[in-house]
Amino acid sequence: TKKPNQITYSNRGMTLEEDINTTNEWYVEQGLAVIHKKPTPVQIVQVDYPQRSAAVIKEAYFKQASTTDYNGVYKGRYVDFEAKETKNKTSFPLNNFHDHQVKHMKEVLRQDGICFVLLRFTTTDEVYLLDASYLISFYEDMKHSRKSIRKSDVEKYGHLIKIGYQPRIDYLPIVQHAYFSE
Amino acid sequence: TKKPNQITYSNRGMTLEEDINTTNEWYVEQGLAVIHKKPTPVQIVQVDYPQRSAAVIKEAYFKQASTTDYNGVYKGRYVDFEAKETKNKTSFPLNNFHDHQVKHMKEVLRQDGICFVLLRFTTTDEVYLLDASYLISFYEDMKHSRKSIRKSDVEKYGHLIKIGYQPRIDYLPIVQHAYFSE
Ligand SMILES: [Mg+2]
Ligand SMILES: [Mg+2]
């Protein structure tokens, strides 16, 4: 049997989204932050209202999100991020992001919000926090430059997040360090 | 024909939600704030994936929201609110709110976020901003007290918002006044 200090947290079969949701629930319970995933946007076309039971959506379509997936509050400040993962080992593909999200990130930065992306390299179970300003700049370079961010650049400009059991992806200490320097 | 200063903005047939969404779009365009309505939460049960066309949700149900409907950023601060309307003239019914939302408001206040409700009295087209601390306190009094907030209390503790054409429900100056006193 494994001793506690031999436990590894990788390959648990949890998606990045599940790991972040679990982390966020823990932050709320601990009173550390109030950050939630927004519901998946759906275009509802047809709804049935059966007698004596709940309304049933019979036809609907997934819509592209116009913002990032996560937002909330930490110490009064607005926090906003998107989370993506890749199986690549040496770079992070930028086609994981889309124009609306990048536009939203710019608007949040202009409004002095804290905005970043969480990037997971799944093969090594490494998660980095990268400030949105870098993501935006790599994204805009894409037209005349490479279609991905080199892992060495993620390491250089980003912050590696400690992966654990609870919280799983403990990004708040990095937020504290990177955005609350006083 | 009406002169511009005779135009009234009431009874345009817009829901409170539409008016707020329009206001928020205008704030984003003007670079004043980035505040959006969250998508309606839906529990998806069955999805079809037809060849060569978009996935179709064939069975889904509306879920009760676990948070408030609107959130975003203004001058770096986190802003969070719920909006409700009533046809009553003398009081605002508290059954418009539910436990999850009130719990969420408490968590946001504890995290030093700006949190309030927008209350519209539809017959007079008056909209008030009431800080969440008052809403929470009236809501918790409900068990042994009245099931609604007197309009006189809304007037006393809240702030009347100017209704116009663009923006329709100009709540940001009130946020500035009530929460940025420096
Ligand atoms: Mg997403
Ligand atoms: Mg609502």
XYZ file of C-alpha atoms and ligand atoms in Angstrom:
366
model
C 0.000 0.000 0.000
C 1.061 3.561 -0.706
C 2.271 5.766 2.084
C 0.629 9.226 2.198
C 3.730 11.017 0.971
C 3.901 8.762 -2.066
C 0.437 9.693 -3.293
C 0.487 11.343 -6.677
C -2.379 13.492 -7.782
C -2.010 13.125 -11.527
C -4.104 10.887 -13.766
C -7.056 10.870 -11.462
C -9.291 11.138 -14.517
C -10.672 14.473 -13.366
C -11.092 17.127 -15.989
C -9.522 20.505 -15.418
C -13.024 21.933 -15.021
C -13.903 19.438 -12.271
C -10.651 20.171 -10.456
C -11.244 23.913 -10.594
C -14.874 23.601 -9.497
C -13.799 21.511 -6.500
C -11.103 24.045 -5.667
C -13.591 26.922 -5.913
C -16.103 25.142 -3.662
C -13.366 24.703 -1.084
C -12.420 28.407 -1.333
C -16.069 29.417 -0.728
C -16.409 27.038 2.240
C -13.182 28.395 3.749
C -14.310 31.993 3.190
C -11.230 32.676 1.040
C -12.904 33.747 -2.219
C -16.226 33.545 -4.042
C -15.476 32.337 -7.545
C -17.805 30.227 -9.685
C -18.015 28.765 -13.160
C -20.698 30.402 -15.253
C -23.419 28.110 -16.591
C -22.919 26.808 -20.140
C -24.718 29.213 -22.481
C -27.591 27.543 -24.289
C -29.916 28.867 -27.002
C -33.343 27.543 -26.081
C -35.674 26.954 -29.051
C -38.565 24.866 -27.759
C -39.961 24.308 -24.282
C -42.858 22.058 -23.268
C -44.923 22.879 -20.199
C -46.519 19.606 -19.131
C -49.328 19.849 -16.572
C -48.254 19.202 -12.979
C -44.588 18.832 -13.818
C -41.505 20.871 -14.601
C -40.959 22.622 -17.922
C -38.964 20.470 -20.352
C -36.558 21.974 -22.852
C -37.096 19.907 -26.025
C -34.777 21.716 -28.424
C -31.737 23.817 -27.618
C -28.222 24.436 -28.919
C -24.878 25.174 -27.346
C -23.825 28.792 -27.859
C -20.260 30.028 -27.964
C -19.416 31.774 -24.707
C -18.931 35.530 -25.087
C -16.845 35.782 -21.943
C -14.505 33.598 -19.924
C -15.792 30.703 -17.824
C -14.897 31.743 -14.280
C -15.304 34.930 -12.310
C -15.781 36.161 -8.796
C -14.316 38.119 -5.921
C -11.155 37.862 -3.832
C -10.506 40.538 -1.178
C -12.884 42.926 -2.935
C -11.108 42.649 -6.286
C -12.724 41.239 -9.404
C -11.115 37.985 -10.583
C -11.776 36.549 -14.052
C -10.200 33.604 -15.832
C -10.417 30.927 -18.471
C -8.978 27.421 -18.058
C -7.707 25.182 -20.838
C -5.693 22.027 -21.110
C -3.512 20.429 -23.780
C -1.896 17.068 -24.382
C 0.999 18.806 -26.132
C 4.284 18.680 -24.278
C 6.222 21.605 -25.654
C 3.618 24.255 -26.495
C 0.105 25.430 -25.752
C -2.151 25.769 -28.849
C -3.821 29.182 -29.125
C -6.819 27.856 -31.050
C -8.124 26.819 -27.639
C -9.155 30.462 -27.247
C -11.466 32.537 -29.405
C -11.929 36.191 -30.321
C -14.829 36.933 -27.980
C -12.916 35.673 -24.978
C -9.815 37.664 -25.816
C -11.925 40.802 -26.340
C -13.522 40.203 -22.944
C -10.106 39.809 -21.291
C -9.021 43.170 -22.712
C -12.150 44.830 -21.361
C -11.569 43.341 -17.910
C -7.946 44.517 -17.851
C -9.038 48.023 -18.939
C -11.428 48.011 -15.964
C -8.521 47.047 -13.666
C -9.829 43.542 -13.004
C -7.530 40.612 -12.273
C -7.580 38.470 -15.402
C -5.577 35.387 -16.327
C -5.676 31.926 -17.862
C -4.980 28.607 -16.191
C -3.086 26.355 -18.611
C -2.738 22.650 -17.867
C -0.216 20.410 -19.586
C -2.016 17.137 -18.980
C 0.853 14.730 -19.631
C 2.888 16.227 -16.779
C -0.105 17.515 -14.766
C 1.435 20.977 -14.587
C -0.882 23.972 -14.276
C 0.351 27.521 -14.901
C -1.317 30.856 -14.214
C -0.533 33.265 -17.054
C -1.703 36.872 -16.847
C -4.186 37.783 -19.593
C -1.890 40.521 -20.931
C 0.568 37.827 -22.137
C -2.185 35.610 -23.521
C -3.636 38.586 -25.454
C -0.257 39.482 -26.836
C 0.528 35.899 -27.988
C -2.991 35.604 -29.416
C -2.630 38.788 -31.455
C 0.812 37.753 -32.710
C -0.792 34.603 -34.092
C -1.746 36.297 -37.386
C 1.891 36.717 -38.411
C 3.583 34.343 -35.994
C 3.262 30.936 -34.344
C -0.141 29.424 -33.479
C 0.878 28.326 -30.005
C 2.741 29.518 -26.945
C 6.084 27.809 -26.354
C 6.143 25.973 -23.051
C 9.347 27.836 -22.237
C 7.384 31.114 -22.530
C 4.619 29.778 -20.290
C 7.313 28.930 -17.739
C 8.976 32.326 -18.177
C 5.900 34.581 -17.947
C 3.574 32.333 -15.947
C 3.471 30.950 -12.422
C 3.426 27.224 -11.674
C 0.546 26.255 -9.369
C 0.879 23.682 -6.637
C -1.301 20.632 -7.296
C -2.658 18.862 -4.265
C -5.564 16.951 -2.857
C -7.517 19.790 -1.257
C -7.547 22.298 -2.786
C -6.591 20.546 -5.981
C -5.415 23.537 -7.981
C -4.450 26.071 -5.353
C -4.281 29.212 -7.507
C -5.225 31.799 -4.842
C -1.738 32.066 -3.270
C -0.428 32.835 -6.767
C -3.135 35.476 -7.249
C -2.133 36.968 -3.906
C 1.528 36.970 -4.861
C 1.103 38.245 -8.419
C -1.594 40.917 -7.895
C -1.414 41.995 -4.244
C 2.198 42.985 -3.945
C 1.846 45.401 -1.065
C -45.905 65.010 -32.052
C -44.075 64.740 -28.766
C -41.228 67.083 -27.968
C -38.046 65.383 -26.711
C -38.548 66.542 -23.137
C -42.024 65.052 -23.068
C -40.831 61.552 -23.859
C -41.583 59.096 -21.099
C -39.646 55.915 -20.776
C -42.173 53.833 -18.912
C -44.379 51.137 -20.406
C -42.059 50.418 -23.267
C -42.835 46.749 -22.802
C -39.225 45.947 -21.982
C -38.593 43.557 -19.163
C -36.284 44.623 -16.368
C -33.782 42.048 -17.636
C -33.787 43.520 -21.151
C -33.340 47.036 -19.777
C -30.401 45.970 -17.631
C -28.775 43.994 -20.434
C -29.009 47.033 -22.719
C -27.573 49.232 -19.992
C -24.699 46.793 -19.410
C -23.898 46.613 -23.145
C -23.716 50.395 -23.193
C -21.392 50.412 -20.149
C -19.053 47.932 -21.864
C -19.049 49.945 -25.113
C -18.283 53.125 -23.199
C -15.511 51.421 -21.216
C -17.273 52.236 -17.939
C -17.718 48.735 -16.515
C -17.763 45.086 -17.589
C -20.912 43.547 -16.139
C -22.899 40.727 -17.717
C -25.883 38.540 -16.995
C -24.910 34.938 -16.384
C -26.462 32.352 -18.700
C -29.607 30.606 -17.445
C -28.496 27.407 -15.695
C -29.784 24.323 -17.457
C -29.509 20.645 -16.518
C -28.790 18.837 -19.771
C -30.095 15.257 -19.925
C -29.943 14.198 -23.572
C -27.924 15.489 -26.507
C -28.049 14.288 -30.112
C -24.984 14.604 -32.322
C -26.293 14.552 -35.893
C -23.693 14.047 -38.627
C -22.523 17.252 -40.285
C -24.531 19.542 -38.034
C -24.517 21.054 -34.580
C -25.264 19.079 -31.428
C -28.940 19.304 -30.448
C -30.047 19.280 -26.819
C -33.192 17.115 -26.829
C -33.988 17.053 -23.119
C -33.024 19.562 -20.476
C -34.496 21.282 -17.431
C -34.210 24.718 -15.873
C -32.154 24.678 -12.688
C -32.519 27.116 -9.835
C -29.668 29.608 -9.911
C -27.246 29.182 -7.022
C -25.986 32.746 -7.289
C -27.280 36.123 -8.424
C -27.825 36.919 -12.104
C -25.353 39.729 -12.737
C -21.714 40.239 -11.922
C -18.642 41.970 -13.206
C -16.060 44.651 -12.598
C -16.164 48.419 -12.039
C -12.886 50.234 -11.314
C -11.260 46.978 -10.218
C -13.959 46.186 -7.680
C -16.225 43.162 -7.895
C -19.890 44.063 -8.467
C -22.697 41.537 -7.992
C -26.458 41.990 -8.098
C -29.874 40.494 -8.583
C -32.755 42.352 -10.250
C -36.448 41.824 -9.555
C -39.681 43.613 -10.313
C -43.115 43.735 -8.732
C -46.539 45.039 -9.688
C -47.224 45.842 -6.033
C -47.398 49.530 -5.208
C -46.645 49.671 -1.521
C -44.237 46.811 -0.846
C -41.710 44.472 -2.463
C -42.422 40.732 -1.917
C -39.456 38.811 -0.520
C -40.509 35.510 -2.079
C -38.899 36.891 -5.238
C -35.601 35.848 -3.664
C -34.476 32.424 -2.518
C -32.101 30.966 0.056
C -29.222 30.193 -2.310
C -29.124 33.757 -3.582
C -29.175 35.249 -0.116
C -26.396 32.878 0.981
C -24.373 33.959 -2.050
C -24.902 37.654 -1.220
C -23.569 37.071 2.293
C -20.487 35.363 0.908
C -19.847 38.241 -1.498
C -20.185 40.836 1.286
C -17.804 38.830 3.472
C -15.310 38.942 0.597
C -15.719 42.746 0.446
C -17.517 42.681 -2.911
C -20.103 45.292 -3.880
C -23.454 43.534 -3.681
C -26.979 44.886 -4.073
C -30.404 44.307 -5.569
C -32.195 46.386 -8.181
C -35.895 46.558 -7.329
C -38.381 47.840 -9.899
C -41.896 48.920 -9.039
C -43.393 48.439 -12.485
C -46.551 50.520 -12.072
C -44.515 53.670 -11.406
C -41.390 52.549 -13.314
C -39.220 53.339 -10.297
C -35.992 51.361 -9.828
C -34.101 51.366 -6.520
C -30.646 50.096 -5.671
C -30.702 48.507 -2.221
C -27.483 47.243 -0.662
C -27.495 43.480 -0.065
C -26.996 43.942 3.693
C -30.546 45.401 3.959
C -32.030 42.745 1.684
C -30.404 39.990 3.772
C -31.680 41.499 6.983
C -35.288 41.849 5.696
C -35.094 38.336 4.259
C -33.990 36.834 7.562
C -36.654 38.761 9.470
C -39.253 37.100 7.255
C -39.527 34.037 9.499
C -41.036 36.039 12.343
C -42.038 39.189 10.534
C -43.528 40.504 7.293
C -43.006 38.721 3.958
C -42.224 41.886 2.036
C -40.228 45.105 2.287
C -42.332 48.234 2.772
C -41.860 50.670 -0.071
C -41.097 53.334 2.516
C -38.145 51.204 3.675
C -36.931 50.777 0.105
C -37.042 54.577 -0.224
C -35.337 55.034 3.122
C -32.459 52.564 2.724
C -32.208 52.435 -1.070
C -31.206 54.818 -3.833
C -33.563 55.813 -6.639
C -32.003 55.279 -10.061
C -32.502 57.659 -12.946
C -34.427 56.015 -15.800
C -33.558 57.233 -19.286
C -33.179 56.221 -22.873
C -29.476 55.359 -22.968
C -28.466 54.010 -20.586
C -31.936 52.917 -19.532
C -31.213 52.081 -15.907
C -28.158 54.143 -15.077
C -27.079 52.438 -11.864
C -23.310 53.084 -12.089
C -23.421 56.669 -10.752
C -25.270 55.294 -7.715
C -22.631 52.571 -7.292
C -19.966 55.262 -7.479
C -21.772 57.400 -4.915
C -22.670 54.593 -2.514
C -19.446 52.530 -2.588
C -16.643 54.883 -3.663
C -16.996 57.623 -1.112
C -13.454 58.912 -1.302
Mg -14.448 27.550 -21.669
Mg -32.835 35.853 -11.361
